[in-house]
Every structure is written in C-alpha cells, then in structure tokens.
Amino acid sequence: DYLRNQLSIARNEIHNLRQQMKCLSHNLSKDCEKIKQKINNFRCEGCRKQAESNDDRTIGEESESSTKQITLSYIGYIKTPFIKKRAVPRQSSISPSVSGCIELNSEIFNNPEHSLEGLSDFSHIWVLYHFHKNNIHTKAKVAPPRLGGAKVGVFSTRSPHRPSPIGLSLVALEKIENSVIYFRGADMVNGTPVLDIKPFIPRYDTPGIIYDSVPMADNFSSSSREEPDGEESDLKSLGACASTLTGFGSSTAVKVPPWIVSDHSLVVTFNSKAESQILEMNIDKEVIANVLQSDPRSVYLRTKYASQIFTFQLGAFTVTCKFDDVNAMVTVVQVRKTANVQDEPLDVRSST
C-alpha cells in the first residue's frame, strides 16, 4: 500500500510538471511574438514621426472624402408610359397631356398616405427624382439638342448627365388616392425613383413678382422677404390665388390653399429711441422690418407669451421689440450693439 501511495504521488507530480511546462511554453510563445512585432515595427525617431504625419493626413483625407457624399432614401417610384429613355419628353411642359403617378414607398412611413394630407389643395407639385438610367460618365460641357451641337457648361442646362443626377419636374396634380399621386406632365422613365415632392407656390417659385406686403407706419414701406413654410403672406399680386401657368394648357389655373393667401403680416413701428439708434449706427431699417413683419416667433411663443418683449440678434446688433398681438403690431424699442447688451439697461417705456 505504501508503494502504491508513493507511485500515485509521483504520477501527480509528473502531471503538475507537465502542466507547468505547457504553461511556460505558451508564455514563451507569446513573448516571442511580442518581440517579433516590436522588431518588425521598430523605426527610428524620424521615421516614426514621418509615419504618424502620413497617418494623420490619411485620416484627414478620409474624413474630407466622407463629407462629399450623402445618402438619400427613395420615397417612392414613378409610373409612366415611357418604358425606355428613348422619346421621353425633355421637359414636363412639353408633355402636358401625358399622365403618370407616384407610388409612395411604405417603408418610409407606416402610413404613407398621412404624408400627403393637404397636398390636394395645390394644383401643381415639384417632383425631385433620380436619373437612375444614366450610366454615362459626366462631362463639364454638354451639347443640348436645341443648340445644334454647340456645347455649354452642364450647369447651364437641364441635361440629365450631371455629377449628381437629380431631376426636377413641375407637374399638374390630378388626384390623390391613398398613397398614390396622379399627375399630368410626365417626362420621366417608368420606374424612376422619387427623392422628394414639394408643392408649387407662385409666391416663391415665380421669379420677377414683387410683393409689397410689409405694412409700415409713417409711410415706410418694404419688400417682403421670403417667409418660412406655413407663414406665407400676400398673393394679391398674383390675382388672389389663381394664375395661368403656360405649358400645361391655356386654362390651367394655379391653385394654392387659403392659408397661403391669407395675410399674416404685422405692422412694424419704431419708437424714437430706436429711430435714433438706427440712424447713429447706420443700420438698414428695412432689414429689421422684413424680419419682424412676418412674425419670427415660434407658435409656442405666440400662444404662450403673447404681446411680450422679444429680442433677436441681427449681425453685430441686438434688436429688442414689443409685440401687440391684439392689434397685429410690433414696435422696435431698442437697437444695441451685441457687445454692449450687458452694459446698457433696457428701456421699453417709450413706444412713440
């Protein structure tokens, strides 16, 4: 029994020694690998700095390159009679009788038809789409068909062969059924992916129309600036809300919803102190009026804090005004240099 016990002990010791040798062998291999990597990566100080500089430059170039590209989602696809590019009209106004439709992608919204609510109040829409059939290498100069072979810069044409192949068409809206938009003036290939849809608003999209919708006190007038979506003002220069859009038929009237036609402009006044400050600092009074006449306050401020003091920065100056929501007026009470705002007391007592 004694010998058997000693033999068992010896076997256990041998087993432990083998485990230790195995562990030491593994550690030796790891140390050898580390030494090998250090030898392979060894560089003198000058070489190391040069390599770090090159790495930083490469990272910077990759970062700059990444900012040159964006990813857009297709919101839907267009169906037209044009199966191939051949004979597709070059402009939507050339084909006012050709019908098409846009089927919205259900993957963009759970209820895509909700995104079209209110669009039927417009008569025309802008359709932005991808020229997905154009695989030709883009060139800086192209030869439009109507120039008989003469070449001009690609950005002075409507050529589909562009660095960013985006198409833009103004089409007449016929009807909307669920998540499908039916229109006239199709000039796209069947299956064209749609990037965006926007309503046509003559107030914004018709060049050369001058609006004088800024009511000013003391016969001070100003041309209206473009306002945010949902705050468009006067369309009287267009003959209320209808005008004729050539190219889609002589009787095609442009229709917009009443909330665009309605006038939300405020009367802008300046008290004596603001008048003198504007004159002293040589500030363009019309710019301030343009900002205020369209009421730059958010809906929250207009409803929660009506007829309150409102301050905003305009370049190097800070403008303080007082809204009178009952009378649809706003009075500029003080204009100061932004750097001096903390040093000068605010005086809003005088409004004349």
mmCIF file of C-alpha atoms in Angstrom:
data_model
loop_
_atom_site.group_PDB
_atom_site.id
_atom_site.type_symbol
_atom_site.label_atom_id
_atom_site.label_comp_id
_atom_site.label_asym_id
_atom_site.label_seq_id
_atom_site.Cartn_x
_atom_site.Cartn_y
_atom_site.Cartn_z
ATOM 1 C CA ASP A 1 0.000 0.000 0.000
ATOM 2 C CA TYR A 2 2.845 2.318 0.809
ATOM 3 C CA LEU A 3 4.429 1.839 -2.627
ATOM 4 C CA ARG A 4 1.123 2.352 -4.353
ATOM 5 C CA ASN A 5 0.615 5.589 -2.474
ATOM 6 C CA GLN A 6 4.081 6.837 -3.392
ATOM 7 C CA LEU A 7 3.515 5.898 -7.014
ATOM 8 C CA SER A 8 0.270 7.892 -7.098
ATOM 9 C CA ILE A 9 2.035 10.905 -5.616
ATOM 10 C CA ALA A 10 4.796 10.644 -8.220
ATOM 11 C CA ARG A 11 2.267 10.492 -11.032
ATOM 12 C CA ASN A 12 0.512 13.606 -9.730
ATOM 13 C CA GLU A 13 3.813 15.473 -9.531
ATOM 14 C CA ILE A 14 4.692 14.469 -13.071
ATOM 15 C CA HIS A 15 1.261 15.684 -14.234
ATOM 16 C CA ASN A 16 1.762 19.022 -12.491
ATOM 17 C CA LEU A 17 5.209 19.415 -14.036
ATOM 18 C CA ARG A 18 3.787 18.779 -17.481
ATOM 19 C CA GLN A 19 1.113 21.432 -16.912
ATOM 20 C CA GLN A 20 3.726 23.930 -15.778
ATOM 21 C CA MET A 21 5.912 23.176 -18.798
ATOM 22 C CA LYS A 22 2.903 23.647 -21.087
ATOM 23 C CA CYS A 23 2.076 26.991 -19.485
ATOM 24 C CA LEU A 24 5.684 28.165 -19.675
ATOM 25 C CA SER A 25 5.842 27.139 -23.319
ATOM 26 C CA HIS A 26 2.689 29.151 -24.062
ATOM 27 C CA ASN A 27 4.064 32.216 -22.283
ATOM 28 C CA LEU A 28 7.337 31.862 -24.168
ATOM 29 C CA SER A 29 5.489 31.820 -27.483
ATOM 30 C CA LYS A 30 3.572 34.988 -26.553
ATOM 31 C CA ASP A 31 6.761 36.764 -25.507
ATOM 32 C CA CYS A 32 8.497 35.740 -28.716
ATOM 33 C CA GLU A 33 5.556 37.065 -30.759
ATOM 34 C CA LYS A 34 5.693 40.410 -28.957
ATOM 35 C CA ILE A 35 9.434 40.665 -29.547
ATOM 36 C CA LYS A 36 8.915 39.822 -33.200
ATOM 37 C CA GLN A 37 6.262 42.539 -33.590
ATOM 38 C CA LYS A 38 8.469 45.124 -31.919
ATOM 39 C CA ILE A 39 11.350 44.234 -34.228
ATOM 40 C CA ASN A 40 9.129 44.476 -37.301
ATOM 41 C CA ASN A 41 7.631 47.789 -36.171
ATOM 42 C CA PHE A 42 10.876 49.292 -34.999
ATOM 43 C CA ARG A 43 11.610 52.703 -36.545
ATOM 44 C CA CYS A 44 13.983 55.461 -35.733
ATOM 45 C CA GLU A 45 12.536 58.680 -34.272
ATOM 46 C CA GLY A 46 12.498 60.468 -37.627
ATOM 47 C CA CYS A 47 10.792 57.588 -39.403
ATOM 48 C CA ARG A 48 8.204 57.308 -36.651
ATOM 49 C CA LYS A 49 7.251 60.984 -36.846
ATOM 50 C CA GLN A 50 7.020 60.789 -40.619
ATOM 51 C CA ALA A 51 4.746 57.763 -40.383
ATOM 52 C CA GLU A 52 2.492 59.499 -37.835
ATOM 53 C CA SER A 53 2.249 62.529 -40.101
ATOM 54 C CA ASN A 54 1.246 60.351 -43.036
ATOM 55 C CA ASP A 55 -1.352 58.553 -40.912
ATOM 56 C CA ASP A 56 -2.889 61.860 -39.796
ATOM 57 C CA ARG A 57 -3.005 63.068 -43.386
ATOM 58 C CA THR A 58 -4.706 59.864 -44.493
ATOM 59 C CA ILE A 59 -7.315 60.140 -41.733
ATOM 60 C CA GLY A 60 -7.981 63.761 -42.701
ATOM 61 C CA GLU A 61 -8.388 62.860 -46.349
ATOM 62 C CA GLU A 62 -10.793 60.060 -45.441
ATOM 63 C CA SER A 63 -12.798 62.469 -43.282
ATOM 64 C CA GLU A 64 -12.974 65.070 -46.058
ATOM 65 C CA SER A 65 -13.944 62.407 -48.561
ATOM 66 C CA SER A 66 -16.769 61.186 -46.355
ATOM 67 C CA THR A 67 -18.300 64.662 -46.279
ATOM 68 C CA LYS A 68 -18.558 64.730 -50.069
ATOM 69 C CA GLN A 69 -21.229 62.066 -50.194
ATOM 70 C CA ILE A 70 -24.709 61.793 -48.745
ATOM 71 C CA THR A 71 -27.246 59.009 -48.634
ATOM 72 C CA LEU A 72 -30.821 59.664 -49.748
ATOM 73 C CA SER A 73 -33.849 57.435 -49.450
ATOM 74 C CA TYR A 74 -36.285 56.802 -52.279
ATOM 75 C CA ILE A 75 -39.702 57.909 -51.066
ATOM 76 C CA GLY A 76 -41.448 56.214 -53.973
ATOM 77 C CA TYR A 77 -41.383 55.327 -57.658
ATOM 78 C CA ILE A 78 -42.905 56.886 -60.771
ATOM 79 C CA LYS A 79 -45.054 55.022 -63.266
ATOM 80 C CA THR A 80 -45.225 56.451 -66.793
ATOM 81 C CA PRO A 81 -45.832 55.128 -70.327
ATOM 82 C CA PHE A 82 -42.121 55.539 -71.144
ATOM 83 C CA ILE A 83 -40.544 52.123 -70.655
ATOM 84 C CA LYS A 84 -37.192 53.235 -72.075
ATOM 85 C CA LYS A 85 -35.323 56.537 -72.264
ATOM 86 C CA ARG A 86 -35.944 56.822 -75.978
ATOM 87 C CA ALA A 87 -38.513 59.544 -76.844
ATOM 88 C CA VAL A 88 -39.035 60.642 -73.248
ATOM 89 C CA PRO A 89 -40.017 64.367 -73.270
ATOM 90 C CA ARG A 90 -37.185 66.634 -72.210
ATOM 91 C CA GLN A 91 -39.460 68.860 -70.110
ATOM 92 C CA SER A 92 -42.772 68.341 -68.349
ATOM 93 C CA SER A 93 -44.265 71.391 -70.102
ATOM 94 C CA ILE A 94 -43.731 69.646 -73.449
ATOM 95 C CA SER A 95 -45.966 66.767 -72.408
ATOM 96 C CA PRO A 96 -48.897 68.316 -70.505
ATOM 97 C CA SER A 97 -51.275 65.523 -71.544
ATOM 98 C CA VAL A 98 -49.043 62.596 -70.584
ATOM 99 C CA SER A 99 -50.203 61.093 -67.305
ATOM 100 C CA GLY A 100 -48.159 59.402 -64.638
ATOM 101 C CA CYS A 101 -48.351 58.506 -60.986
ATOM 102 C CA ILE A 102 -46.124 58.296 -57.935
ATOM 103 C CA GLU A 103 -46.493 55.347 -55.584
ATOM 104 C CA LEU A 104 -45.040 56.136 -52.178
ATOM 105 C CA ASN A 105 -42.744 53.649 -50.509
ATOM 106 C CA SER A 106 -44.447 52.078 -47.496
ATOM 107 C CA GLU A 107 -41.047 51.563 -45.872
ATOM 108 C CA ILE A 108 -40.575 55.313 -45.348
ATOM 109 C CA PHE A 109 -43.747 55.839 -43.297
ATOM 110 C CA ASN A 110 -46.022 53.361 -41.570
ATOM 111 C CA ASN A 111 -48.961 55.259 -43.054
ATOM 112 C CA PRO A 112 -47.588 56.944 -46.199
ATOM 113 C CA GLU A 113 -50.978 58.436 -47.064
ATOM 114 C CA HIS A 114 -50.685 60.652 -43.977
ATOM 115 C CA SER A 115 -47.715 62.433 -45.548
ATOM 116 C CA LEU A 116 -49.955 63.596 -48.411
ATOM 117 C CA GLU A 117 -52.610 65.308 -46.310
ATOM 118 C CA GLY A 118 -53.075 68.874 -47.569
ATOM 119 C CA LEU A 119 -51.250 68.314 -50.854
ATOM 120 C CA SER A 120 -54.522 68.126 -52.790
ATOM 121 C CA ASP A 121 -55.053 71.821 -52.010
ATOM 122 C CA PHE A 122 -52.340 72.582 -54.563
ATOM 123 C CA SER A 123 -52.705 72.359 -58.320
ATOM 124 C CA HIS A 124 -49.047 71.701 -59.169
ATOM 125 C CA ILE A 125 -46.135 69.964 -57.490
ATOM 126 C CA TRP A 126 -42.389 69.785 -57.908
ATOM 127 C CA VAL A 127 -41.041 66.258 -58.239
ATOM 128 C CA LEU A 128 -37.365 65.618 -57.479
ATOM 129 C CA TYR A 129 -36.106 62.289 -58.730
ATOM 130 C CA HIS A 130 -33.017 60.253 -59.529
ATOM 131 C CA PHE A 131 -31.806 59.813 -63.115
ATOM 132 C CA HIS A 132 -31.184 56.151 -62.354
ATOM 133 C CA LYS A 133 -30.763 55.148 -66.018
ATOM 134 C CA ASN A 134 -27.808 57.432 -66.674
ATOM 135 C CA ASN A 135 -24.573 55.489 -66.531
ATOM 136 C CA ILE A 136 -22.605 57.748 -68.860
ATOM 137 C CA HIS A 137 -19.532 59.492 -67.483
ATOM 138 C CA THR A 138 -20.362 63.114 -66.711
ATOM 139 C CA LYS A 139 -18.566 65.919 -68.503
ATOM 140 C CA ALA A 140 -18.175 69.595 -67.692
ATOM 141 C CA LYS A 141 -19.661 70.566 -71.066
ATOM 142 C CA VAL A 142 -22.652 69.074 -72.827
ATOM 143 C CA ALA A 143 -24.424 69.663 -76.135
ATOM 144 C CA PRO A 144 -28.147 70.381 -75.605
ATOM 145 C CA PRO A 145 -30.319 69.245 -78.536
ATOM 146 C CA ARG A 146 -31.621 72.732 -79.242
ATOM 147 C CA LEU A 147 -28.129 74.187 -79.676
ATOM 148 C CA GLY A 148 -27.391 72.060 -82.725
ATOM 149 C CA GLY A 149 -24.174 70.563 -81.404
ATOM 150 C CA ALA A 150 -22.770 73.599 -79.622
ATOM 151 C CA LYS A 151 -21.501 72.851 -76.124
ATOM 152 C CA VAL A 152 -22.151 74.765 -72.935
ATOM 153 C CA GLY A 153 -21.486 74.132 -69.258
ATOM 154 C CA VAL A 154 -23.556 71.329 -67.780
ATOM 155 C CA PHE A 155 -24.882 73.594 -65.032
ATOM 156 C CA SER A 156 -26.379 75.962 -67.600
ATOM 157 C CA THR A 157 -28.540 73.144 -68.972
ATOM 158 C CA ARG A 158 -31.193 70.670 -67.856
ATOM 159 C CA SER A 159 -29.086 67.751 -69.051
ATOM 160 C CA PRO A 160 -29.642 64.517 -67.101
ATOM 161 C CA HIS A 161 -25.910 63.760 -67.329
ATOM 162 C CA ARG A 162 -24.818 65.534 -64.153
ATOM 163 C CA PRO A 163 -22.353 64.862 -61.319
ATOM 164 C CA SER A 164 -25.364 64.497 -59.018
ATOM 165 C CA PRO A 165 -28.032 63.022 -61.332
ATOM 166 C CA ILE A 166 -31.097 64.694 -59.847
ATOM 167 C CA GLY A 167 -34.110 65.604 -61.970
ATOM 168 C CA LEU A 168 -36.703 68.291 -61.286
ATOM 169 C CA SER A 169 -40.132 68.459 -62.937
ATOM 170 C CA LEU A 170 -43.145 70.683 -62.402
ATOM 171 C CA VAL A 171 -46.281 68.622 -62.960
ATOM 172 C CA ALA A 172 -50.024 69.224 -62.674
ATOM 173 C CA LEU A 173 -51.648 67.372 -59.799
ATOM 174 C CA GLU A 174 -54.745 65.433 -60.853
ATOM 175 C CA LYS A 175 -55.776 63.475 -57.785
ATOM 176 C CA ILE A 176 -54.518 61.564 -54.775
ATOM 177 C CA GLU A 177 -55.779 58.107 -53.876
ATOM 178 C CA ASN A 178 -54.418 56.636 -50.657
ATOM 179 C CA SER A 179 -50.632 56.808 -51.113
ATOM 180 C CA VAL A 180 -50.664 57.263 -54.907
ATOM 181 C CA ILE A 181 -50.317 60.677 -56.589
ATOM 182 C CA TYR A 182 -51.689 61.029 -60.115
ATOM 183 C CA PHE A 183 -50.325 63.840 -62.255
ATOM 184 C CA ARG A 184 -50.013 65.193 -65.797
ATOM 185 C CA GLY A 185 -46.831 66.319 -67.494
ATOM 186 C CA ALA A 186 -44.819 63.122 -67.174
ATOM 187 C CA ASP A 187 -41.278 63.413 -68.531
ATOM 188 C CA MET A 188 -39.686 60.524 -66.627
ATOM 189 C CA VAL A 189 -38.857 56.923 -67.428
ATOM 190 C CA ASN A 190 -41.128 54.311 -65.901
ATOM 191 C CA GLY A 191 -39.726 53.163 -62.559
ATOM 192 C CA THR A 192 -37.866 56.391 -61.806
ATOM 193 C CA PRO A 193 -37.091 56.671 -58.065
ATOM 194 C CA VAL A 194 -38.512 59.751 -56.339
ATOM 195 C CA LEU A 195 -36.396 61.722 -53.869
ATOM 196 C CA ASP A 196 -38.867 64.375 -52.758
ATOM 197 C CA ILE A 197 -42.179 66.102 -53.507
ATOM 198 C CA LYS A 198 -42.859 69.786 -52.881
ATOM 199 C CA PRO A 199 -45.907 71.948 -53.621
ATOM 200 C CA PHE A 200 -45.647 74.658 -56.269
ATOM 201 C CA ILE A 201 -46.212 78.060 -54.641
ATOM 202 C CA PRO A 202 -46.213 81.038 -57.039
ATOM 203 C CA ARG A 203 -45.339 83.279 -54.107
ATOM 204 C CA TYR A 204 -41.924 81.634 -54.048
ATOM 205 C CA ASP A 205 -41.468 79.904 -57.366
ATOM 206 C CA THR A 206 -42.394 82.616 -59.878
ATOM 207 C CA PRO A 207 -39.444 84.964 -60.450
ATOM 208 C CA GLY A 208 -39.960 88.640 -61.178
ATOM 209 C CA ILE A 209 -43.021 89.030 -58.973
ATOM 210 C CA ILE A 210 -42.604 91.858 -56.475
ATOM 211 C CA TYR A 211 -44.615 91.858 -53.285
ATOM 212 C CA ASP A 212 -45.208 94.907 -51.152
ATOM 213 C CA SER A 213 -46.821 93.185 -48.217
ATOM 214 C CA VAL A 214 -44.967 94.850 -45.352
ATOM 215 C CA PRO A 215 -47.285 97.350 -43.652
ATOM 216 C CA MET A 216 -45.136 100.116 -42.189
ATOM 217 C CA ALA A 217 -46.029 103.096 -40.094
ATOM 218 C CA ASP A 218 -45.287 106.638 -41.300
ATOM 219 C CA ASN A 219 -45.423 105.568 -44.934
ATOM 220 C CA PHE A 220 -42.328 103.418 -44.507
ATOM 221 C CA SER A 221 -42.596 100.562 -46.988
ATOM 222 C CA SER A 222 -40.561 97.435 -47.511
ATOM 223 C CA SER A 223 -40.493 94.459 -49.844
ATOM 224 C CA SER A 224 -41.449 91.224 -48.160
ATOM 225 C CA ARG A 225 -38.757 88.698 -47.507
ATOM 226 C CA GLU A 226 -39.408 85.027 -48.074
ATOM 227 C CA GLU A 227 -41.100 83.531 -45.056
ATOM 228 C CA PRO A 228 -40.903 80.054 -43.535
ATOM 229 C CA ASP A 229 -43.234 77.357 -44.785
ATOM 230 C CA GLY A 230 -46.641 77.833 -43.253
ATOM 231 C CA GLU A 231 -46.246 81.591 -42.846
ATOM 232 C CA GLU A 232 -46.624 82.774 -46.414
ATOM 233 C CA SER A 233 -48.488 86.033 -46.716
ATOM 234 C CA ASP A 234 -49.976 88.069 -49.560
ATOM 235 C CA LEU A 235 -50.709 86.740 -53.023
ATOM 236 C CA LYS A 236 -52.728 89.711 -54.251
ATOM 237 C CA SER A 237 -50.092 90.453 -56.869
ATOM 238 C CA LEU A 238 -50.997 87.106 -58.398
ATOM 239 C CA GLY A 239 -54.694 87.904 -58.547
ATOM 240 C CA ALA A 240 -55.726 86.179 -55.309
ATOM 241 C CA CYS A 241 -54.822 82.507 -55.563
ATOM 242 C CA ALA A 242 -55.111 81.783 -59.264
ATOM 243 C CA SER A 243 -52.914 82.483 -62.247
ATOM 244 C CA THR A 244 -52.223 80.856 -65.581
ATOM 245 C CA LEU A 245 -49.281 78.502 -65.895
ATOM 246 C CA THR A 246 -48.225 78.282 -69.501
ATOM 247 C CA GLY A 247 -47.218 74.932 -70.903
ATOM 248 C CA PHE A 248 -49.902 72.945 -69.088
ATOM 249 C CA GLY A 249 -52.769 74.268 -71.170
ATOM 250 C CA SER A 250 -54.149 77.759 -71.535
ATOM 251 C CA SER A 251 -56.832 77.194 -68.919
ATOM 252 C CA THR A 252 -54.675 75.581 -66.245
ATOM 253 C CA ALA A 253 -55.005 77.710 -63.121
ATOM 254 C CA VAL A 254 -52.542 77.567 -60.274
ATOM 255 C CA LYS A 255 -54.315 76.696 -57.028
ATOM 256 C CA VAL A 256 -52.981 77.101 -53.515
ATOM 257 C CA PRO A 257 -54.763 76.623 -50.163
ATOM 258 C CA PRO A 258 -56.300 79.626 -48.367
ATOM 259 C CA TRP A 259 -53.753 79.582 -45.549
ATOM 260 C CA ILE A 260 -51.098 80.635 -48.034
ATOM 261 C CA VAL A 261 -53.167 83.505 -49.423
ATOM 262 C CA SER A 262 -54.188 84.858 -46.023
ATOM 263 C CA ASP A 263 -52.244 87.878 -44.814
ATOM 264 C CA HIS A 264 -50.371 87.385 -41.537
ATOM 265 C CA SER A 265 -48.134 90.441 -41.851
ATOM 266 C CA LEU A 266 -47.668 92.709 -38.856
ATOM 267 C CA VAL A 267 -47.457 96.500 -38.805
ATOM 268 C CA VAL A 268 -43.884 97.414 -37.875
ATOM 269 C CA THR A 269 -43.175 100.640 -35.979
ATOM 270 C CA PHE A 270 -40.076 102.162 -34.418
ATOM 271 C CA ASN A 271 -40.057 104.332 -31.302
ATOM 272 C CA SER A 272 -37.958 107.489 -31.162
ATOM 273 C CA LYS A 273 -35.091 105.844 -29.299
ATOM 274 C CA ALA A 274 -34.819 103.011 -31.808
ATOM 275 C CA GLU A 275 -35.002 105.500 -34.679
ATOM 276 C CA SER A 276 -32.059 107.477 -33.311
ATOM 277 C CA GLN A 277 -30.031 104.335 -32.589
ATOM 278 C CA ILE A 278 -30.617 103.021 -36.104
ATOM 279 C CA LEU A 279 -29.543 106.351 -37.566
ATOM 280 C CA GLU A 280 -26.491 106.585 -35.310
ATOM 281 C CA MET A 281 -25.249 103.054 -36.085
ATOM 282 C CA ASN A 282 -26.168 103.258 -39.783
ATOM 283 C CA ILE A 283 -28.384 100.166 -39.688
ATOM 284 C CA ASP A 284 -30.669 99.233 -42.561
ATOM 285 C CA LYS A 285 -34.130 99.827 -41.144
ATOM 286 C CA GLU A 286 -35.751 97.805 -43.905
ATOM 287 C CA VAL A 287 -33.912 94.645 -42.861
ATOM 288 C CA ILE A 288 -35.350 94.836 -39.350
ATOM 289 C CA ALA A 289 -38.809 95.458 -40.774
ATOM 290 C CA ASN A 290 -38.544 92.460 -43.094
ATOM 291 C CA VAL A 291 -37.671 90.185 -40.193
ATOM 292 C CA LEU A 292 -40.449 91.400 -37.918
ATOM 293 C CA GLN A 293 -43.338 91.817 -40.366
ATOM 294 C CA SER A 294 -43.601 88.049 -40.800
ATOM 295 C CA ASP A 295 -43.502 87.438 -37.023
ATOM 296 C CA PRO A 296 -40.330 85.392 -36.365
ATOM 297 C CA ARG A 297 -41.692 83.989 -33.083
ATOM 298 C CA SER A 298 -42.464 80.310 -32.806
ATOM 299 C CA VAL A 299 -46.043 79.135 -32.407
ATOM 300 C CA TYR A 300 -45.254 78.332 -28.785
ATOM 301 C CA LEU A 301 -44.108 81.884 -28.034
ATOM 302 C CA ARG A 302 -47.051 83.436 -29.866
ATOM 303 C CA THR A 303 -49.589 81.417 -27.898
ATOM 304 C CA LYS A 304 -47.885 81.050 -24.517
ATOM 305 C CA TYR A 305 -46.297 84.503 -24.259
ATOM 306 C CA ALA A 306 -48.376 86.792 -26.440
ATOM 307 C CA SER A 307 -47.675 90.553 -26.563
ATOM 308 C CA GLN A 308 -44.299 90.195 -24.857
ATOM 309 C CA ILE A 309 -40.815 91.620 -25.290
ATOM 310 C CA PHE A 310 -38.834 89.803 -27.989
ATOM 311 C CA THR A 311 -35.084 90.093 -28.610
ATOM 312 C CA PHE A 312 -33.064 88.775 -31.516
ATOM 313 C CA GLN A 313 -29.577 89.230 -32.908
ATOM 314 C CA LEU A 314 -29.037 90.753 -36.326
ATOM 315 C CA GLY A 315 -25.373 90.714 -37.296
ATOM 316 C CA ALA A 316 -23.419 92.726 -34.718
ATOM 317 C CA PHE A 317 -26.592 94.240 -33.259
ATOM 318 C CA THR A 318 -29.315 93.097 -30.881
ATOM 319 C CA VAL A 319 -32.858 94.246 -31.635
ATOM 320 C CA THR A 320 -35.477 94.482 -28.893
ATOM 321 C CA CYS A 321 -39.141 94.829 -29.785
ATOM 322 C CA LYS A 322 -42.591 94.648 -28.197
ATOM 323 C CA PHE A 323 -45.389 92.669 -29.858
ATOM 324 C CA ASP A 324 -49.017 93.770 -29.728
ATOM 325 C CA ASP A 325 -50.925 90.682 -30.828
ATOM 326 C CA VAL A 326 -54.335 92.274 -30.358
ATOM 327 C CA ASN A 327 -53.643 94.970 -32.961
ATOM 328 C CA ALA A 328 -51.229 92.896 -35.091
ATOM 329 C CA MET A 329 -48.380 95.328 -34.475
ATOM 330 C CA VAL A 330 -44.774 95.160 -33.348
ATOM 331 C CA THR A 331 -42.736 98.112 -32.094
ATOM 332 C CA VAL A 332 -38.944 98.203 -32.157
ATOM 333 C CA VAL A 333 -37.960 99.801 -28.857
ATOM 334 C CA GLN A 334 -34.196 99.480 -28.819
ATOM 335 C CA VAL A 335 -31.251 98.547 -31.048
ATOM 336 C CA ARG A 336 -27.884 97.993 -29.419
ATOM 337 C CA LYS A 337 -24.511 96.580 -30.278
ATOM 338 C CA THR A 338 -24.467 92.987 -29.091
ATOM 339 C CA ALA A 339 -21.180 93.548 -27.249
ATOM 340 C CA ASN A 340 -22.840 96.258 -25.129
ATOM 341 C CA VAL A 341 -26.073 94.440 -24.312
ATOM 342 C CA GLN A 342 -24.945 93.502 -20.789
ATOM 343 C CA ASP A 343 -23.751 97.033 -20.023
ATOM 344 C CA GLU A 344 -26.780 99.050 -21.181
ATOM 345 C CA PRO A 345 -30.130 98.990 -19.354
ATOM 346 C CA LEU A 346 -33.194 98.002 -21.340
ATOM 347 C CA ASP A 347 -35.729 100.826 -21.651
ATOM 348 C CA VAL A 348 -39.065 99.889 -23.180
ATOM 349 C CA ARG A 349 -41.201 102.645 -21.664
ATOM 350 C CA SER A 350 -41.391 104.830 -24.749
ATOM 351 C CA SER A 351 -43.264 103.431 -27.734
ATOM 352 C CA THR A 352 -43.806 106.622 -29.698
#
